[in-house]
Coordinates of C-alpha atoms and ligand atoms in Angstrom, one line a residue:
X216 CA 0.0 0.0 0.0
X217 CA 1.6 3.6 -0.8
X218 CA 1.4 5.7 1.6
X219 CA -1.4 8.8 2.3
X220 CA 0.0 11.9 0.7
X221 CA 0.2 14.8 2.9
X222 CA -0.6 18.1 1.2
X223 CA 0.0 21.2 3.0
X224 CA -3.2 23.1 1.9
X225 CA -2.6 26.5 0.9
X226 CA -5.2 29.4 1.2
X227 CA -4.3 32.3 -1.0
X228 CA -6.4 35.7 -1.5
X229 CA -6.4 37.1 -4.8
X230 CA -7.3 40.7 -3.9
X231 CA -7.7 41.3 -7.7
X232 CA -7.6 45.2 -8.6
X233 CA -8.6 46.5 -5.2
X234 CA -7.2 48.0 -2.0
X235 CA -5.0 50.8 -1.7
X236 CA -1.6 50.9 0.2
X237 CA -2.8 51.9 2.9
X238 CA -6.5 49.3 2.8
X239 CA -3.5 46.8 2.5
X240 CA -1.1 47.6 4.8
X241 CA -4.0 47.3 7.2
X242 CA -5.6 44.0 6.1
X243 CA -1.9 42.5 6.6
X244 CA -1.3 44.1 9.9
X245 CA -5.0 42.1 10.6
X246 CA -3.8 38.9 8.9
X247 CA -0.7 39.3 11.0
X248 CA -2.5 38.9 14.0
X249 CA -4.2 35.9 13.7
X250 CA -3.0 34.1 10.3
X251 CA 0.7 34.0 11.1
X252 CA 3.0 31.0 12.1
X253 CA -0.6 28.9 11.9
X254 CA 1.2 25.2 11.8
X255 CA -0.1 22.6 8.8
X256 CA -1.6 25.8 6.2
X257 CA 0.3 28.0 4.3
X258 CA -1.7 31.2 3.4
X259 CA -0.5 33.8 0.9
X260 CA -2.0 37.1 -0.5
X261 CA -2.3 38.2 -3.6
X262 CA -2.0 42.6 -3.9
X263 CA -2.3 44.5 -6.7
X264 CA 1.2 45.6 -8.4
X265 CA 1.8 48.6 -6.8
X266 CA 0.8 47.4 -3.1
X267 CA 3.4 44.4 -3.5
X268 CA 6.5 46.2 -2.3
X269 CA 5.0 48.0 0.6
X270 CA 2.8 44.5 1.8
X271 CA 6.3 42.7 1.6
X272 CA 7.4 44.9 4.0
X273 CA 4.9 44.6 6.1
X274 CA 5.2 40.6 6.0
X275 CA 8.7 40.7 6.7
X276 CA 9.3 38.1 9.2
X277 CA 6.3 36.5 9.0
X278 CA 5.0 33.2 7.6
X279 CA 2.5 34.6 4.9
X280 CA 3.4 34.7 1.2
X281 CA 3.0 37.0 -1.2
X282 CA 1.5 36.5 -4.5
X283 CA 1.6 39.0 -7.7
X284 CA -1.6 38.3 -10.0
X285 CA 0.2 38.3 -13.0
X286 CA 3.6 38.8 -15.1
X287 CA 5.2 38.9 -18.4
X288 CA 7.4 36.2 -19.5
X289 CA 10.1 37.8 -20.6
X290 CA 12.5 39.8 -17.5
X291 CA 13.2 43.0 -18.8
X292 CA 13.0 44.9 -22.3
X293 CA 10.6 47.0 -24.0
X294 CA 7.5 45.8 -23.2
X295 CA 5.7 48.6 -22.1
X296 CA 3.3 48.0 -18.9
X297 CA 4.8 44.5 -18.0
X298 CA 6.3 43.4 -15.1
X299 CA 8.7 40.0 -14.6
X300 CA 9.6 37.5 -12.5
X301 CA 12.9 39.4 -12.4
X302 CA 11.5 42.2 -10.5
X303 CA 9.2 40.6 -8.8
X304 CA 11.2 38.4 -6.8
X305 CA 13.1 41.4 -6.4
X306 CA 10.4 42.9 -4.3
X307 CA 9.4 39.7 -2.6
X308 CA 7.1 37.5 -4.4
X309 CA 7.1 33.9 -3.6
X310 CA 4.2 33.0 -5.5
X311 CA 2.6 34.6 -9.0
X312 CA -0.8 33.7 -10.1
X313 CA -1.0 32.7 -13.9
X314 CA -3.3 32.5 -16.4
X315 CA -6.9 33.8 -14.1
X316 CA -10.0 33.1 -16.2
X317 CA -10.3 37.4 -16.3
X318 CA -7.0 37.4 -17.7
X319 CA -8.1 35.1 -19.9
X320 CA -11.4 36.0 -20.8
X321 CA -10.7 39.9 -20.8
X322 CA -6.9 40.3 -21.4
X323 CA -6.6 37.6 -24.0
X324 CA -4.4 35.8 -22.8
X325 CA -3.8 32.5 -24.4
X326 CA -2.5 28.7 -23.4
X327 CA 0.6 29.2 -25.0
X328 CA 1.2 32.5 -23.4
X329 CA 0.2 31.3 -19.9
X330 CA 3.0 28.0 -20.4
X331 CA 5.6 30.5 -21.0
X332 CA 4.6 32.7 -17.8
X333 CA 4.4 29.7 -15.8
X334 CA 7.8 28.3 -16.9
X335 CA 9.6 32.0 -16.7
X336 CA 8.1 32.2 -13.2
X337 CA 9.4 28.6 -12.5
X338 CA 12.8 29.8 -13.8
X339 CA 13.2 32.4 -11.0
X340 CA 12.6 29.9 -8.2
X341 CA 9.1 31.4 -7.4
X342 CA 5.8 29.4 -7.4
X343 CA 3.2 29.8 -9.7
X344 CA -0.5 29.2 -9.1
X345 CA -2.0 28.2 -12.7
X346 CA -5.5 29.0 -13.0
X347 CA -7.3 26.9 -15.0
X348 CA -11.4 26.5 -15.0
X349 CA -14.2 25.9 -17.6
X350 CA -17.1 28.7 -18.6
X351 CA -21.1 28.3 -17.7
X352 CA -21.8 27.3 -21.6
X353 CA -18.9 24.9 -21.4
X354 CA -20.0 23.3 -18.8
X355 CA -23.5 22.8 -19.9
X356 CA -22.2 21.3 -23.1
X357 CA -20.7 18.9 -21.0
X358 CA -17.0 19.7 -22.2
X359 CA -15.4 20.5 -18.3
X360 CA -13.1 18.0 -18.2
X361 CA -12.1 18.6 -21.7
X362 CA -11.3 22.1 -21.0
X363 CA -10.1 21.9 -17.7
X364 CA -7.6 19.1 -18.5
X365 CA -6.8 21.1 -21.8
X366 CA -5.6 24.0 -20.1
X367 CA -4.0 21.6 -17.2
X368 CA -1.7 20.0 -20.0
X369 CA -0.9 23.6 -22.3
X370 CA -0.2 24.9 -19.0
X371 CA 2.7 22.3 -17.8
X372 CA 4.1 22.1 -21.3
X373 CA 7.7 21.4 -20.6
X374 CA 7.6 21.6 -17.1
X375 CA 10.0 18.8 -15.8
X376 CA 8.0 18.6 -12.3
X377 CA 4.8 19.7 -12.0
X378 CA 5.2 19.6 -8.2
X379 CA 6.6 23.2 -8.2
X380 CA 3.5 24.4 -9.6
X381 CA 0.5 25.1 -7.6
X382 CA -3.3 24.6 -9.6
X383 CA -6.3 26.7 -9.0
X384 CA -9.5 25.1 -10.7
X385 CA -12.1 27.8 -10.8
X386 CA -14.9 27.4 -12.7
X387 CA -15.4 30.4 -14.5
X388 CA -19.3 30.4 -13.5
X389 CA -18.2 30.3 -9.8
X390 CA -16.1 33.8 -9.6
X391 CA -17.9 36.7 -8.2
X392 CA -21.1 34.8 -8.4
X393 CA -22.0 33.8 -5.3
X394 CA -22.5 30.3 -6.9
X395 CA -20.4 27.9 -5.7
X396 CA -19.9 24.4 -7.8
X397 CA -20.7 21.6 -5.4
X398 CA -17.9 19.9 -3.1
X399 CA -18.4 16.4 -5.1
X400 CA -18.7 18.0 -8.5
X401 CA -15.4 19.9 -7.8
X402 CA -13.9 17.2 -6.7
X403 CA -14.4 15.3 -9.5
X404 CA -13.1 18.0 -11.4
X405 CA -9.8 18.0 -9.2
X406 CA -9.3 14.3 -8.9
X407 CA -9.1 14.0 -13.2
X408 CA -6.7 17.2 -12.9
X409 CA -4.7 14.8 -10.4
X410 CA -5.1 11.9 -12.8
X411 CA -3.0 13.7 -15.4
X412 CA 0.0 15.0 -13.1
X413 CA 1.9 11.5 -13.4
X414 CA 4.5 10.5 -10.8
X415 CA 4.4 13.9 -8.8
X416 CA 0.7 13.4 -8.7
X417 CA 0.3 13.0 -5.0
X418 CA 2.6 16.3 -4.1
X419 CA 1.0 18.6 -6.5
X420 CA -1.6 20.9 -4.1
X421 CA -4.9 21.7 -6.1
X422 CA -6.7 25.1 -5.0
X423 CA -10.1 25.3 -5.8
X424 CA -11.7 28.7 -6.4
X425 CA -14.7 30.3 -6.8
X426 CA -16.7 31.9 -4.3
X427 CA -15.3 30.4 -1.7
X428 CA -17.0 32.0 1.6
X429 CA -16.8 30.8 5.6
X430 CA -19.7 29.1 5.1
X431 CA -18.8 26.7 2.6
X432 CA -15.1 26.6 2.6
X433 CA -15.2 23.5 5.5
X434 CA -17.3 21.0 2.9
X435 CA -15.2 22.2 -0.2
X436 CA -11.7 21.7 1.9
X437 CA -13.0 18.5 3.2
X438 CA -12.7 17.0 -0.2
X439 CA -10.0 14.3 -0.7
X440 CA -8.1 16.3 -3.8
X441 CA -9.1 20.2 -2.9
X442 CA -6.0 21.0 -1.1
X443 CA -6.9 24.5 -0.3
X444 CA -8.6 27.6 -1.7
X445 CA -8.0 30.2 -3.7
X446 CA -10.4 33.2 -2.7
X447 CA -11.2 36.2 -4.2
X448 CA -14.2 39.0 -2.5
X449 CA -14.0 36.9 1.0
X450 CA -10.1 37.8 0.7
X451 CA -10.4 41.3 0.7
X452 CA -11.5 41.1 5.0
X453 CA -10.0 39.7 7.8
X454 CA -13.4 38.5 9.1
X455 CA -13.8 36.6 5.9
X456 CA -10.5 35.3 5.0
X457 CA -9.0 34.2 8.6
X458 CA -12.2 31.4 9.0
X459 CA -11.5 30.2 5.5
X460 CA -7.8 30.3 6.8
X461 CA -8.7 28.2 9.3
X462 CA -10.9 25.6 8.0
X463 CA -7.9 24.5 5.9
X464 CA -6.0 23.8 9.3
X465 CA -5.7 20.2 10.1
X466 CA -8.8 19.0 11.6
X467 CA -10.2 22.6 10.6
Ligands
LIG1576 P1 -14.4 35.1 -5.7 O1 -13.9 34.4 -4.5 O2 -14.6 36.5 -5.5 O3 -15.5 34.3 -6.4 O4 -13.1 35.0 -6.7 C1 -12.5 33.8 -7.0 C2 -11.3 34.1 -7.8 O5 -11.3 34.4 -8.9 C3 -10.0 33.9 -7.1 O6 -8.9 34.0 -8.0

């Protein structure tokens, strides 16, 4: 018999294009309080680019991570508006989110684009968190797998271990909606994403995302392969995000 995996769950809040410095500085100085050193859950936060130098600052000496919500692939050159994983590590990312269904859906980003993000990010010893998810008329042409795996596979492209990588499924009906997809359906969603990881299968953590609240992040953590949570509005509080926090902590 192998042996149980153990997966540290991760929590991460993508704070998306809100908060100023200073909204920030005090939703980490909150965080700090009662999210940091928590033993068996890794949490990170997710600013927007121009809160991530102060907010690493402010984490100094702490256990929470810090997340940009996007970069370009390339480090430095004329690409007008970009940032890197160059200067991002500079400032004190650990983690950068890749490939979000609104960067997706309104940014156009592509597959191919998001493989070479992930692998450039990969290159500068940070971790990315690949989004991947499936749209409302997607799903209800019954292609979720399909697409979810499809975006799984263009997104690893060339990465020798997958374990470095963290995934995000978050059905793209799920974000901001208030709806979230039910714990066994998500499941089943992150247990095929596991099926295609190969050997590093049982390290590789697998956020789920998508209106993820207090209320329902116990039955959606509870699930065999969601190894964590990847929260957008509820992130954006310390009353909100700290219960999610904890109902990722071992026996949470
Ligand atoms: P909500 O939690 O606001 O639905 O957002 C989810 C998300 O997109 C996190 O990346």
């Amino acid at each position: 018999m192998s042996e149980m995996p153990s997966r540290t769950p991760i929590v991460a809040g993508n704070w998306k294009l809100n908060l100023t410095v200073g909204e920030a500085l005090a939703l980490v100085k909150a965080l700090r309080a009662e999210a940091d050193g928590l033993e068996g859950v890794e949490v990170v936060v997710g600013p927007v680019a121009t809160a991530l130098h102060p907010v690493a600052g402010a984490l100094e000496g702490s256990s929470i991570g810090l997340a940009a919500q996007n970069t370009h692939w390339e480090d430095r050159g004329a690409f007008t508006g970009e940032l890197s994983p160059e200067l991002l590590k500079d400032v004190g990312c650990t983690h950068v989110i890749v490939g979000h269904s609104e960067r997706r859906q309104l940014f156009g980003e592509t597959d191919e684009g998001v493989n070479r993000k992930v692998r450039a990010v990969l290159a500068k010893g940070l971790t990315p968190i690949l989004c991947v998810g499936e749209t409302l008329a997607q799903r209800e042409a019954g292609e979720t797998l399909e697409v979810v795996l499809g975006q799984v596979e263009a997104g690893l492209e060339g990465v020798e271990d997958a374990s470095a990588v963290v995934l995000a499924y978050e059905p793209v009906w799920a974000i901001g909606t208030g709806k979230t997809a039910k714990p066994e359906d998500a499941q089943e969603v992150h247990a095929a994403i596991r099926g295609k990881l190969g050997q590093v299968a049982p390290r590789v953590r697998i956020l789920y995302g998508g209106s993820v609240k207090p209320a329902n992040a116990a039955e959606l953590l509870a699930q065999e392969d969601i190894d964590g949570a990847l929260v957008g509005g509820a992130s954006l509080r310390a009353d909100t995000f700290v219960p999610i926090i904890r109902a990722a902590l071992p026996g949470g």
